[in-house]
Every structure is written in structure tokens, then in C-alpha cells.
Short mmCIF file of C-alpha atoms in Angstrom, two decimals:
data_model
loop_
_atom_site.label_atom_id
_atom_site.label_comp_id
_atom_site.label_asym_id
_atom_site.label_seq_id
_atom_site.Cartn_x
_atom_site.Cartn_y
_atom_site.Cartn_z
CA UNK A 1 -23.69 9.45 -5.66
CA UNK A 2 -20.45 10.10 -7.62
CA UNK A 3 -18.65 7.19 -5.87
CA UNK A 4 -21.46 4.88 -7.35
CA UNK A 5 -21.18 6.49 -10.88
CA UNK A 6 -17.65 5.54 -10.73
CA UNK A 7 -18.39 2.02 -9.34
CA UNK A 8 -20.28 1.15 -11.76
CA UNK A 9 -18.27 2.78 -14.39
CA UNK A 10 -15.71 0.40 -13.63
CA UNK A 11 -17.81 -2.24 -13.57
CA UNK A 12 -18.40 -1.86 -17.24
CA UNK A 13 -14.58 -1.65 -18.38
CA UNK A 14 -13.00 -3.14 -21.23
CA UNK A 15 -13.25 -7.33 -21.10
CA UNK A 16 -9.97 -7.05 -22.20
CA UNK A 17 -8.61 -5.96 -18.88
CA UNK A 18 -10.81 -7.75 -16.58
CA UNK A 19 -9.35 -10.95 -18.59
CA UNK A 20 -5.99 -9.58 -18.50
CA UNK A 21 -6.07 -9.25 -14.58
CA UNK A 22 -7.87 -13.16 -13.96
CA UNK A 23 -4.72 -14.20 -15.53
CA UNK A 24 -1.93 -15.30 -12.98
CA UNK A 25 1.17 -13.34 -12.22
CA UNK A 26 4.57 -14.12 -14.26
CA UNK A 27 5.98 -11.22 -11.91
CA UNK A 28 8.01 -12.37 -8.56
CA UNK A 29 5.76 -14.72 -6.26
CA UNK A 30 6.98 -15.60 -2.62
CA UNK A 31 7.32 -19.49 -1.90
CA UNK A 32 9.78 -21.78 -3.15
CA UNK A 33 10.29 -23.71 -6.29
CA UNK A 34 10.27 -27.52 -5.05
CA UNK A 35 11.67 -28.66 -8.45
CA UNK A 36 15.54 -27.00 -7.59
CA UNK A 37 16.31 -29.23 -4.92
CA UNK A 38 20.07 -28.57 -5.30
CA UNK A 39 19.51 -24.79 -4.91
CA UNK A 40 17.58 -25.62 -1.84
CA UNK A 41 20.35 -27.33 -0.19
CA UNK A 42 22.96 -24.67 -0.88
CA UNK A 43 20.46 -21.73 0.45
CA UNK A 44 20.18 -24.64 3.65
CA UNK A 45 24.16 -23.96 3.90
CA UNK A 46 24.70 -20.79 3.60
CA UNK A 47 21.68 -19.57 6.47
CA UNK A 48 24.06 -22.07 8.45
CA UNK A 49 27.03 -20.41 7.88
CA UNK A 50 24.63 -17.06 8.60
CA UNK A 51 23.55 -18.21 11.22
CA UNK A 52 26.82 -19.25 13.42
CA UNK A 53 28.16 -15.66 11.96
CA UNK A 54 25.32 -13.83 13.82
CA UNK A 55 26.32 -16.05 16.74
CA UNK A 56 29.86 -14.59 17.01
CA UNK A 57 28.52 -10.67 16.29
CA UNK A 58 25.87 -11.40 18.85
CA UNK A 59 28.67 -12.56 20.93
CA UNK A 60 31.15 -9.80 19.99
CA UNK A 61 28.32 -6.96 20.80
CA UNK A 62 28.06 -9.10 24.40
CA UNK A 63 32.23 -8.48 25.08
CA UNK A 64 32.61 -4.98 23.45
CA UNK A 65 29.76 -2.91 25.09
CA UNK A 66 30.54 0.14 23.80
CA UNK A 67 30.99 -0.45 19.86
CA UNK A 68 28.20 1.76 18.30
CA UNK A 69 25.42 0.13 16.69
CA UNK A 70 25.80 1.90 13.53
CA UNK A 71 29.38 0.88 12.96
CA UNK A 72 27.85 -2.21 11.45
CA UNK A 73 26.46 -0.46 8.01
CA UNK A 74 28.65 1.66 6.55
CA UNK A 75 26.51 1.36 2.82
CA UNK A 76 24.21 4.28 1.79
CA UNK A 77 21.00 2.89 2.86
CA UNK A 78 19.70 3.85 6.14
CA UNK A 79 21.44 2.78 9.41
CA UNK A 80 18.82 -0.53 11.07
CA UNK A 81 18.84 -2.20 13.42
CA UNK A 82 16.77 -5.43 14.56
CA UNK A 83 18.52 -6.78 16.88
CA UNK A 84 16.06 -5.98 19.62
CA UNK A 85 12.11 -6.38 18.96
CA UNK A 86 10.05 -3.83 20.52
CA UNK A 87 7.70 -4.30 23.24
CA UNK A 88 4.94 -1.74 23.14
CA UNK A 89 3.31 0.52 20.51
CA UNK A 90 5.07 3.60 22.22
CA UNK A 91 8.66 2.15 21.25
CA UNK A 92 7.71 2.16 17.42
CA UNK A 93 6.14 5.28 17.60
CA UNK A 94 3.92 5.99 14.42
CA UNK A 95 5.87 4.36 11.54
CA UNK A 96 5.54 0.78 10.06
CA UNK A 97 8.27 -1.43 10.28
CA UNK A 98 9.78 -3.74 7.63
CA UNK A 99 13.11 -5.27 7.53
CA UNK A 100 12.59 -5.63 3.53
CA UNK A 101 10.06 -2.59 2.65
CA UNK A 102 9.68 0.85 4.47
CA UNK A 103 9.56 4.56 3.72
CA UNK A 104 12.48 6.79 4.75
CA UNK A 105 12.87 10.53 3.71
CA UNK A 106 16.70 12.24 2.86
CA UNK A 107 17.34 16.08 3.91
CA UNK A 108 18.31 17.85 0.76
CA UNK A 109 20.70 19.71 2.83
CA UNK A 110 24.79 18.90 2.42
CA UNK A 111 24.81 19.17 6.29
CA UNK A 112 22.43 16.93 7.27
CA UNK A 113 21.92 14.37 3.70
CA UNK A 114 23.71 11.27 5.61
CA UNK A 115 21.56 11.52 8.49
CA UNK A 116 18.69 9.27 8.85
CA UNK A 117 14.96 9.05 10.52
CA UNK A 118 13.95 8.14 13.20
CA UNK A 119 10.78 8.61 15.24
CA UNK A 120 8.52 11.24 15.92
CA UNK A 121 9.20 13.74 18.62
CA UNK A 122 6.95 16.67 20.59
CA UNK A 123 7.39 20.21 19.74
CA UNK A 124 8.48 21.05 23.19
CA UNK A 125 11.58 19.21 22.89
CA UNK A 126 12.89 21.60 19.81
CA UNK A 127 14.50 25.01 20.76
CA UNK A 128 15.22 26.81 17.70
CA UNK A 129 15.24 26.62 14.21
CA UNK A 130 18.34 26.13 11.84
CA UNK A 131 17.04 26.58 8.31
CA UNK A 132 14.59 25.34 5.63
CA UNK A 133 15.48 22.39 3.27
CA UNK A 134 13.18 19.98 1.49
CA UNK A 135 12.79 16.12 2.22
CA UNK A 136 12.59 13.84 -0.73
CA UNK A 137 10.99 10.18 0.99
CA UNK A 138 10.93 6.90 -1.25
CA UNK A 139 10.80 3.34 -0.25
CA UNK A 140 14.20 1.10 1.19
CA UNK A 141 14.28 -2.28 -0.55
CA UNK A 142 16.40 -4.71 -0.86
CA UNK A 143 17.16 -2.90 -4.11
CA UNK A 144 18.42 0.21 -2.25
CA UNK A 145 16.05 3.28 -1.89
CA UNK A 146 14.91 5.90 -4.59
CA UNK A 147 13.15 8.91 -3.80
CA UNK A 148 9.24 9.13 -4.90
CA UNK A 149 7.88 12.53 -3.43
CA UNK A 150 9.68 16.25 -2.52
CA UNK A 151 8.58 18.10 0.66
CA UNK A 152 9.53 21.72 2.34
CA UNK A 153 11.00 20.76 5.74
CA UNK A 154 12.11 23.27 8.12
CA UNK A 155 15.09 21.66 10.25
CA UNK A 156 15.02 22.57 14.14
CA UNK A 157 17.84 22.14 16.93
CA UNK A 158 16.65 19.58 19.81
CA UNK A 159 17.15 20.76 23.46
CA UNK A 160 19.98 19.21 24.61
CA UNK A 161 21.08 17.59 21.66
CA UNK A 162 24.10 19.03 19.12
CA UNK A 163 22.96 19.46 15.85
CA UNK A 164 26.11 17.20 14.70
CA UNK A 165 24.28 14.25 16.38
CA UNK A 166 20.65 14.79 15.68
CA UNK A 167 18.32 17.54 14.58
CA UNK A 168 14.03 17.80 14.28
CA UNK A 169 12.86 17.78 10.99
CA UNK A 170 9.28 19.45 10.46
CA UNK A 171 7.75 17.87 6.77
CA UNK A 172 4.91 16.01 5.39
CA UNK A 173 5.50 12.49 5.53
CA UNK A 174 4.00 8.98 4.46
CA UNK A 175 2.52 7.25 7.30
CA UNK A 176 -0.40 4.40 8.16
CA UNK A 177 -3.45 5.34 9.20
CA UNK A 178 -5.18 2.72 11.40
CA UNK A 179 -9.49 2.57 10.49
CA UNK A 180 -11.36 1.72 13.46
CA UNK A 181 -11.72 -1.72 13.26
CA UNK A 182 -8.34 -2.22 13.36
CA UNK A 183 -7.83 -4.06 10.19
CA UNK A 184 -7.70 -1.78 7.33
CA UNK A 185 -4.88 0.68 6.90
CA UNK A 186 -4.79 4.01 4.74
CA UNK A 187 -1.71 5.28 3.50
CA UNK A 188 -2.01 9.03 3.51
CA UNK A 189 0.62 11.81 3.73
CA UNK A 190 1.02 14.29 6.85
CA UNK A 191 2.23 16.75 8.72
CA UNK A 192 5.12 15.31 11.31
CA UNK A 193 7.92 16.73 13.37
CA UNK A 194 10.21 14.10 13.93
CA UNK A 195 13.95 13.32 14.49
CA UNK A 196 17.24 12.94 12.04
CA UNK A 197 19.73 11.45 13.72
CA UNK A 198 23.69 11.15 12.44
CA UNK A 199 24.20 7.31 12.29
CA UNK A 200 28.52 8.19 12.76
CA UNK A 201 27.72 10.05 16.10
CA UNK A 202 27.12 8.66 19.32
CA UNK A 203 23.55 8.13 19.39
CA UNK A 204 22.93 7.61 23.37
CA UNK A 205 20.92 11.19 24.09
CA UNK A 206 18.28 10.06 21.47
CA UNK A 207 18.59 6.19 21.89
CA UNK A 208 14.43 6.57 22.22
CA UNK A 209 14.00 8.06 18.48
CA UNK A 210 16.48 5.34 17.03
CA UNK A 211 13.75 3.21 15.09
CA UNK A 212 13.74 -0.60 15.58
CA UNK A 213 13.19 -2.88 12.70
CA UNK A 214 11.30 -5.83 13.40
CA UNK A 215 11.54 -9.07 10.93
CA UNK A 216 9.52 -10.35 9.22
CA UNK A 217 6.19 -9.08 9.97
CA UNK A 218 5.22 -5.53 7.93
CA UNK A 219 2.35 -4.98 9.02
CA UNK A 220 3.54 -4.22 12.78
CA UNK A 221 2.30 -1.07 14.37
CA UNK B 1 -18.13 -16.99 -7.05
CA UNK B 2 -14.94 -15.71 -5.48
CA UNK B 3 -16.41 -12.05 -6.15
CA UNK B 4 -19.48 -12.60 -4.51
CA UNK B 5 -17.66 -14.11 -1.94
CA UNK B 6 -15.42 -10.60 -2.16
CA UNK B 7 -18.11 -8.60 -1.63
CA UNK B 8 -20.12 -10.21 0.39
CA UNK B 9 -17.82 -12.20 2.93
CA UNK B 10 -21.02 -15.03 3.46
CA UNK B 11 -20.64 -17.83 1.62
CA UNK B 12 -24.49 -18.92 1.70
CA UNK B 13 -24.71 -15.54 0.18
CA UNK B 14 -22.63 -16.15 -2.00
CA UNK B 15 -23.46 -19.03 -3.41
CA UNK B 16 -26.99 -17.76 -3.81
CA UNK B 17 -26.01 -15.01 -6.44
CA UNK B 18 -23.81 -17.13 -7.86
CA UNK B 19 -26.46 -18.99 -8.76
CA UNK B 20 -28.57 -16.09 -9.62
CA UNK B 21 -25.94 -14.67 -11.65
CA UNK B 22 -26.31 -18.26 -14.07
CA UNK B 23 -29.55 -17.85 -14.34
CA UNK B 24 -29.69 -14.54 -15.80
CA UNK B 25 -26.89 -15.49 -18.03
CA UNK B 26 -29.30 -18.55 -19.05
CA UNK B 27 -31.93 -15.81 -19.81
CA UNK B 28 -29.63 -13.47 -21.64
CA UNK B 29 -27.96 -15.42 -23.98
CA UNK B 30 -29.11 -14.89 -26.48
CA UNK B 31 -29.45 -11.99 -27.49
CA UNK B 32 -26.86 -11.12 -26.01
CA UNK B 33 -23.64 -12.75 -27.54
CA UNK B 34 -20.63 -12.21 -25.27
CA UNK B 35 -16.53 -13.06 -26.67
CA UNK B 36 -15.74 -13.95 -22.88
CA UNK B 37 -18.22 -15.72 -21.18
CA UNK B 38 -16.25 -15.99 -17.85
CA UNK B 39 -15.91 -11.93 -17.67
CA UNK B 40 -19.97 -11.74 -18.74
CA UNK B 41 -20.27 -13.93 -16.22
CA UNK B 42 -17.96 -12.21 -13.54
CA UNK B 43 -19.66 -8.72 -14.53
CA UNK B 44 -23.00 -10.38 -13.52
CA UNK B 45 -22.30 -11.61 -10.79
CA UNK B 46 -20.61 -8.58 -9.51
CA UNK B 47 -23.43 -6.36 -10.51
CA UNK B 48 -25.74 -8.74 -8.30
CA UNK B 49 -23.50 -9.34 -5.22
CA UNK B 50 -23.12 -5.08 -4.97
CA UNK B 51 -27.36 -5.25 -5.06
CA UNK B 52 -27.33 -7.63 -2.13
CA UNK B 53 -24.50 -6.10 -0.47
CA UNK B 54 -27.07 -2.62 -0.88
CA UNK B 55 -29.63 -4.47 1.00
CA UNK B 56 -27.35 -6.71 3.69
CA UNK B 57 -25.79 -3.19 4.18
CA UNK B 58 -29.45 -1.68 4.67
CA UNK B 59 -30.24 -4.57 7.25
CA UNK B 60 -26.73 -3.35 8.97
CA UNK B 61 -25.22 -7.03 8.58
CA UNK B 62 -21.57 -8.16 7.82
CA UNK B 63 -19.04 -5.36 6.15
CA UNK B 64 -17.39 -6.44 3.37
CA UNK B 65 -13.93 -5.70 1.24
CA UNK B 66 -16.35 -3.60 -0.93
CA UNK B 67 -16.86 -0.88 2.09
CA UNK B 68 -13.04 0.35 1.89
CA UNK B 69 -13.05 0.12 -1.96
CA UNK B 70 -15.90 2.34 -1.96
CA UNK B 71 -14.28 5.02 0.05
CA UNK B 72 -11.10 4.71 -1.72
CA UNK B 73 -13.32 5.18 -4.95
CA UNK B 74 -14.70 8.14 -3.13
CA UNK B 75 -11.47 9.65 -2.36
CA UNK B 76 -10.99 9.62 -6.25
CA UNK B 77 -13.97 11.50 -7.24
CA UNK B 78 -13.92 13.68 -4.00
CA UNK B 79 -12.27 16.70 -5.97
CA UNK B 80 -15.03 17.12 -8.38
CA UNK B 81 -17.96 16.86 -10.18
CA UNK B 82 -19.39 14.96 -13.02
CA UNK B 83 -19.82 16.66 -16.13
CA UNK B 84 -23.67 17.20 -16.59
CA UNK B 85 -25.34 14.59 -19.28
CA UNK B 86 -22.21 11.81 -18.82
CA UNK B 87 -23.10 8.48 -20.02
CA UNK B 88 -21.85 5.85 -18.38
CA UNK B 89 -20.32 3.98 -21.30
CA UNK B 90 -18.53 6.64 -22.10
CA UNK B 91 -16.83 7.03 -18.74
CA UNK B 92 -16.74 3.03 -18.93
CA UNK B 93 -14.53 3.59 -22.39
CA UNK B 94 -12.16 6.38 -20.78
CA UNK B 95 -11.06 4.67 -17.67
CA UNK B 96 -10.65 1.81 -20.18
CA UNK B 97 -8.92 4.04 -22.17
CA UNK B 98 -6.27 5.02 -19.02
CA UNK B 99 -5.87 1.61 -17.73
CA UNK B 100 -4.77 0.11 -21.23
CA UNK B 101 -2.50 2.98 -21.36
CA UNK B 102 -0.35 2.12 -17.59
CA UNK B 103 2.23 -0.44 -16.87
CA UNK B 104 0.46 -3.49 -16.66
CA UNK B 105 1.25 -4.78 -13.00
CA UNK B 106 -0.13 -1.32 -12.18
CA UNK B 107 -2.96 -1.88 -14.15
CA UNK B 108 -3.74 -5.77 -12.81
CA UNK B 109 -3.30 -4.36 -8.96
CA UNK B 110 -6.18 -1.90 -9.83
CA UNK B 111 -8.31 -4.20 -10.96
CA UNK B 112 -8.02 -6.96 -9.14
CA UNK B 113 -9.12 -4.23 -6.20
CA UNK B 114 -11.83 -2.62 -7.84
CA UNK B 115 -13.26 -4.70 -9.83
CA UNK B 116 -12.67 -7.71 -7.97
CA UNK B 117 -12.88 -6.69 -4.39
CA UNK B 118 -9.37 -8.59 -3.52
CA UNK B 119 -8.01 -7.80 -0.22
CA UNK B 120 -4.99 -6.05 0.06
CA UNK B 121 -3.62 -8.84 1.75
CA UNK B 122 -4.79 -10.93 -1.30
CA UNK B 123 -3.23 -8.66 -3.79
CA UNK B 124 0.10 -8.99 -1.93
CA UNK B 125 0.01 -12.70 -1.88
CA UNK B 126 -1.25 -13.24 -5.88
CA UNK B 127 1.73 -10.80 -6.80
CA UNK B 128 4.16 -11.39 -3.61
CA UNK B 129 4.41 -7.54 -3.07
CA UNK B 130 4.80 -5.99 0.12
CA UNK B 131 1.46 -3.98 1.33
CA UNK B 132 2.91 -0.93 1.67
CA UNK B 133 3.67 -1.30 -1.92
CA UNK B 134 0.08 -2.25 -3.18
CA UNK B 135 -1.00 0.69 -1.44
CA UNK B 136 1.10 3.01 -2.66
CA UNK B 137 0.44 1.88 -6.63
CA UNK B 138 -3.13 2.18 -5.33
CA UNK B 139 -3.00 5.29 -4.43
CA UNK B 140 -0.76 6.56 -7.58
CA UNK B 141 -2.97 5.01 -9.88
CA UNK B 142 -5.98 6.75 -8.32
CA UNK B 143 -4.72 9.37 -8.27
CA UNK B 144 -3.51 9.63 -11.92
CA UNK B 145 -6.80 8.72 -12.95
CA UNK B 146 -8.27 10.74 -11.59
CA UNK B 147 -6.35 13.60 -13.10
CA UNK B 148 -6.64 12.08 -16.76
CA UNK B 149 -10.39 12.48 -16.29
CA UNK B 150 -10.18 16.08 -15.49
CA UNK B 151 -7.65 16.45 -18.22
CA UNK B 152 -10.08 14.85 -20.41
CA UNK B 153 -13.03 16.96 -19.28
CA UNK B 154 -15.09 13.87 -17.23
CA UNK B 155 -14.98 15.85 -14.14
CA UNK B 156 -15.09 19.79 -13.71
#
């Protein structure tokens, strides 16, 4: 079989590389260097001073009901929010959530470049189409977010939605695909039709595609 | 051992080819002469934990790490053919070739996967990436290979 060909071409690669590869990472490893103690202390500080800072947003958000959620980023990465966990599979819909690491895709369309994505949504909802565009979708870090792959998208109005607060975007995208046994994940590109929302508008006739980060875990589904 | 623990996921297993994988190093040396012993050694015992897997796999016991490396393998080659009268070494010496010519990280990830049956999980934890990350310089480097061996002729 051509799969075992391969196999055990590999198998027979340079010693070089397989010695190259025992060798231990110098790159960035998670975990904390016990020998800075004094850098330990100040990171102790400042999640304090974090921490009682959440408080008082946490306690701002409680007395000002209205203020929109995405008045709090005003940046160019995408508009998050994790304030809220959520409880079932059907609230993330079929993206994988990471506070630090996740795939977003950017309308290459003046109109609609600022808005971002959200879930996916079910062709009966969309009643016309606006034009074609492309998507370009890349990874968000904590490094900001550059685009690895280009698309054709064709860009739909939502039924009782104005296209200055949200539209349906129809494009390949990068999604998980969950084997059988529940463990093992594929990453594979496909079709979706799915929502881009305006983070400046108000957001409360598609509150249900706004995507929810969760922290830390990334491999929630 | 941690290979044949890799593929195998059964440490009595394990520990048997491990030990069978000494031996025939005992046996082989000499003539055979290796500049690494730890990589002869690791190519051994990987060679002998895939045969066991083959027959574990036959019997229908435990799946291992090796299962989704093989289809991810397969997803490589899926596009094409071998060229007719290929010699293994050769191949061996062009995917050498291609992974002495990527970024090293890139490179390291690829092994570590297929040629020692890490996890992805493990991967992620030995170079603190995120998975979503290891899978996508997977997938890249797959896929880049296997266009260089088209490029180069190794599959039609």
C-alpha cells in the first residue's frame, strides 16, 4: 500500500534529523522558571491588581445594563468575549474556542472588513444575496492575527437583520473535525455559511451567533 | 522504549520489543557499524513495534497513536501514484532531502509525529504550542511534501 511505502520511507530518513528532533526544544515551553523568584512575585501583583480591576468592570457591566459588549475592544483584533462560559455544544456551534489561539477569517470587502465571525447559521435564515468578495482566515494570537489562506465568499443579507449590523457569509473555512472515538481531531477546510456581525452595532437580533470564548481550555467543542 | 510504547500503547508490549530490538542490535553489530547508536537503535525498535502493531492490529486489540499517523500519511500520498521501479532509499534520501531544507521547528514537529508516533497532545507540551497550531504545521508540511515529490517526479 502507498501509505506503507511512505511509512517506511520515513522510517529510513536521514540520522541526522531523527537526532535533531530527540533533542529538546530551545523554542517557548509553558511552565515557569522557579529560579526568578522576584519576577514571580511581581507577576503575583499585578494578577492582583487584575484581578480587583475585573471586579469593578464586572461590577460596572452589573449597574450599566445596556453598555454594549463590544465597547470594551476597540483594537483591530476581533471583538471576544468570555465573560460567560457556554453551557451546551449548540451555544458554540462548530468552531473551537481559545482565548489565546483560534482561526478567524476578514471580508476583503471595504463594507464589511471590520466586521467579525461568528457562528454558523442555516440557509433558510438568508434572503438575498449582496455580492461576492473573498475571505482571507489566519490564526488570532496574542501576537495579533495574520492571514494564512484566500477564499471566494459570496456575502448574503439575513432575514430580519440590516446588513449594517450583520450579514451571512458563504466560504470555505478551517474547522475541527471530531473522529469517532472522540479523541482525535482533523483539521480540514469546508464549505460553511455562517454569520459576520459589526462589533460597533447593536448586536441583540443575533446575540445567538456572537461566539463565546472560553479560557483556558482549547480543545473545547 | 518510548516508541514502542508510541505505537503500541501496552507497556508489557512494549517492553518486549524493546528488548527484542537489543537483541538484534547485539546480532547486527557488527557488520553493521552505525555513527548514532541511539537512532539505530530507535529505527529498530520502531521497525519492530509497527510488526507487532501489524499483528495486535490483526488480533483487533488496542489502537494506537500509529492508526491516525497512518491515515494522515495516507492523506499525503492519496493524490497519486508511485513512480514504477522506486527504491525505497531513494525516496528515504528525498524526503530527507525536503525536511533538511524547512524551518527547523517545522521540521522537529514532523518528526517527532511520524517517526516517533508523539501525540498531538505530546507535541504541544514538548514545544508548548497550541494544538490547533501543531495541526496546522502538520498539515502544511504534508502537504508541501507532498508537492516537492511530485515536483521531483516520486509520484505521477
Amino acid at each position: 500500500m502507498k501509505e506503507d511505502i511512505m511509512r517506511q520511507a520515513i522510517g529510513d530518513i536521514d540520522d541526522r534529523l531523527i537526532a535533531g528532533a530527540e533533542k529538546q526544544p530551545t523554542t517557548r515551553r509553558p511552565g515557569i522558571s522557579w529560579v526568578k523568584w522576584g519576577s514571580i512575585a511581581a507577576a503575583f501583583k499585578l494578577a492582583a491588581v487584575a484581578a480587583v480591576a475585573c471586579l469593578v468592570i464586572v461590577c460596572v457591566f452589573a449597574i450599566v445594563p445596556n453598555l454594549r459588549k463590544s465597547d470594551l475592544f476597540n483594537g483591530n483584533g476581533p471583538a471576544t468575549d468570555n465573560t460567560a462560559a457556554p453551557k451546551t455544544d449548540d451555544e458554540t456551534g462548530d468552531r473551537l474556542f481559545s482565548w489565546t489561539e483560534h482561526y478567524e477569517n476578514v471580508l476583503q470587502d471595504d463594507s464589511y472588513c471590520h466586521y467579525k465571525m461568528g457562528k454558523h447559521i442555516e440557509s433558510d435564515m438568508i434572503s438575498g444575496k449582496i455580492c461576492n468578495s473573498k475571505v482571507q482566515g489566519g490564526m488570532v494570537t496574542p501576537n495579533g492575527w495574520s492571514p494564512e489562506y484566500e477564499f471566494d465568499a459570496e456575502i448574503f443579507s439575513i432575514s430580519g437583520v440590516s446588513p449594517e449590523v450583520a450579514v451571512a457569509v458563504k466560504s470555505k473555512t478551517l474547522t475541527y473535525e471530531i473522529k469517532d472515538d472522540g479523541e482525535i481531531v482533523e483539521l480540514i477546510f469546508k464549505d460553511d455559511l455562517y454569520v459576520m456581525y459589526n462589533p460597533e452595532s447593536d448586536l441583540t437580533t443575533i446575540k445567538d451567533y456572537i461566539v463565546t470564548f472560553i479560557d483556558p481550555n482549547p480543545f473545547r467543542y | 522504549m518510548y516508541i514502542a510504547n508510541n505505537v503500541l500503547r501496552d507497556r508489557l508490549d512494549a517492553e518486549e520489543v524493546f528488548n527484542d530490538a537489543l537483541l538484534a542490535a547485539w546480532n547486527s553489530i557488527p557488520p553493521q557499524n552505525p555513527a548514532n547508536l541511539k537512532t539505530y537503535l530507535g529505527k529498530l525498535t520502531r521497525e519492530i513495534a509497527i510488526n507487532r502493531w501489524k499483528k495486535n492490529k490483526r488480533q483487533k486489540r488496542i489502537p494506537s497513536e500509529i492508526t491516525q499517523s497512518l491515515d494522515e500519511i495516507a492523506e499525503m500520498v492519496s493524490g497519486g501514484d508511485f513512480e514504477e521501479g522506486l527504491e525505497q532509499a531513494e525516496l528515504s534520501r528525498e524526503i530527507s532531502r525536503f525536511l533538511f531544507s524547512i524551518d527547523e521547528t517545522k521540521r522537529n514537529v514532523f518528526i517527532r509525529r511520524y517517526w516517533h508516533y508523539d501525540s498531538i497532545e505530546s507535541i504541544c507540551q514538548r514545544y508548548g504550542f497550541g494544538k490547533s497550531r501543531v495541526l496546522m504545521m502538520l498539515k502544511r508540511t504534508r502537504d508541501d511534501l507532498a508537492r516537492h515529490l511530485k515536483k521531483e517526479g516520486f509520484i505521477t
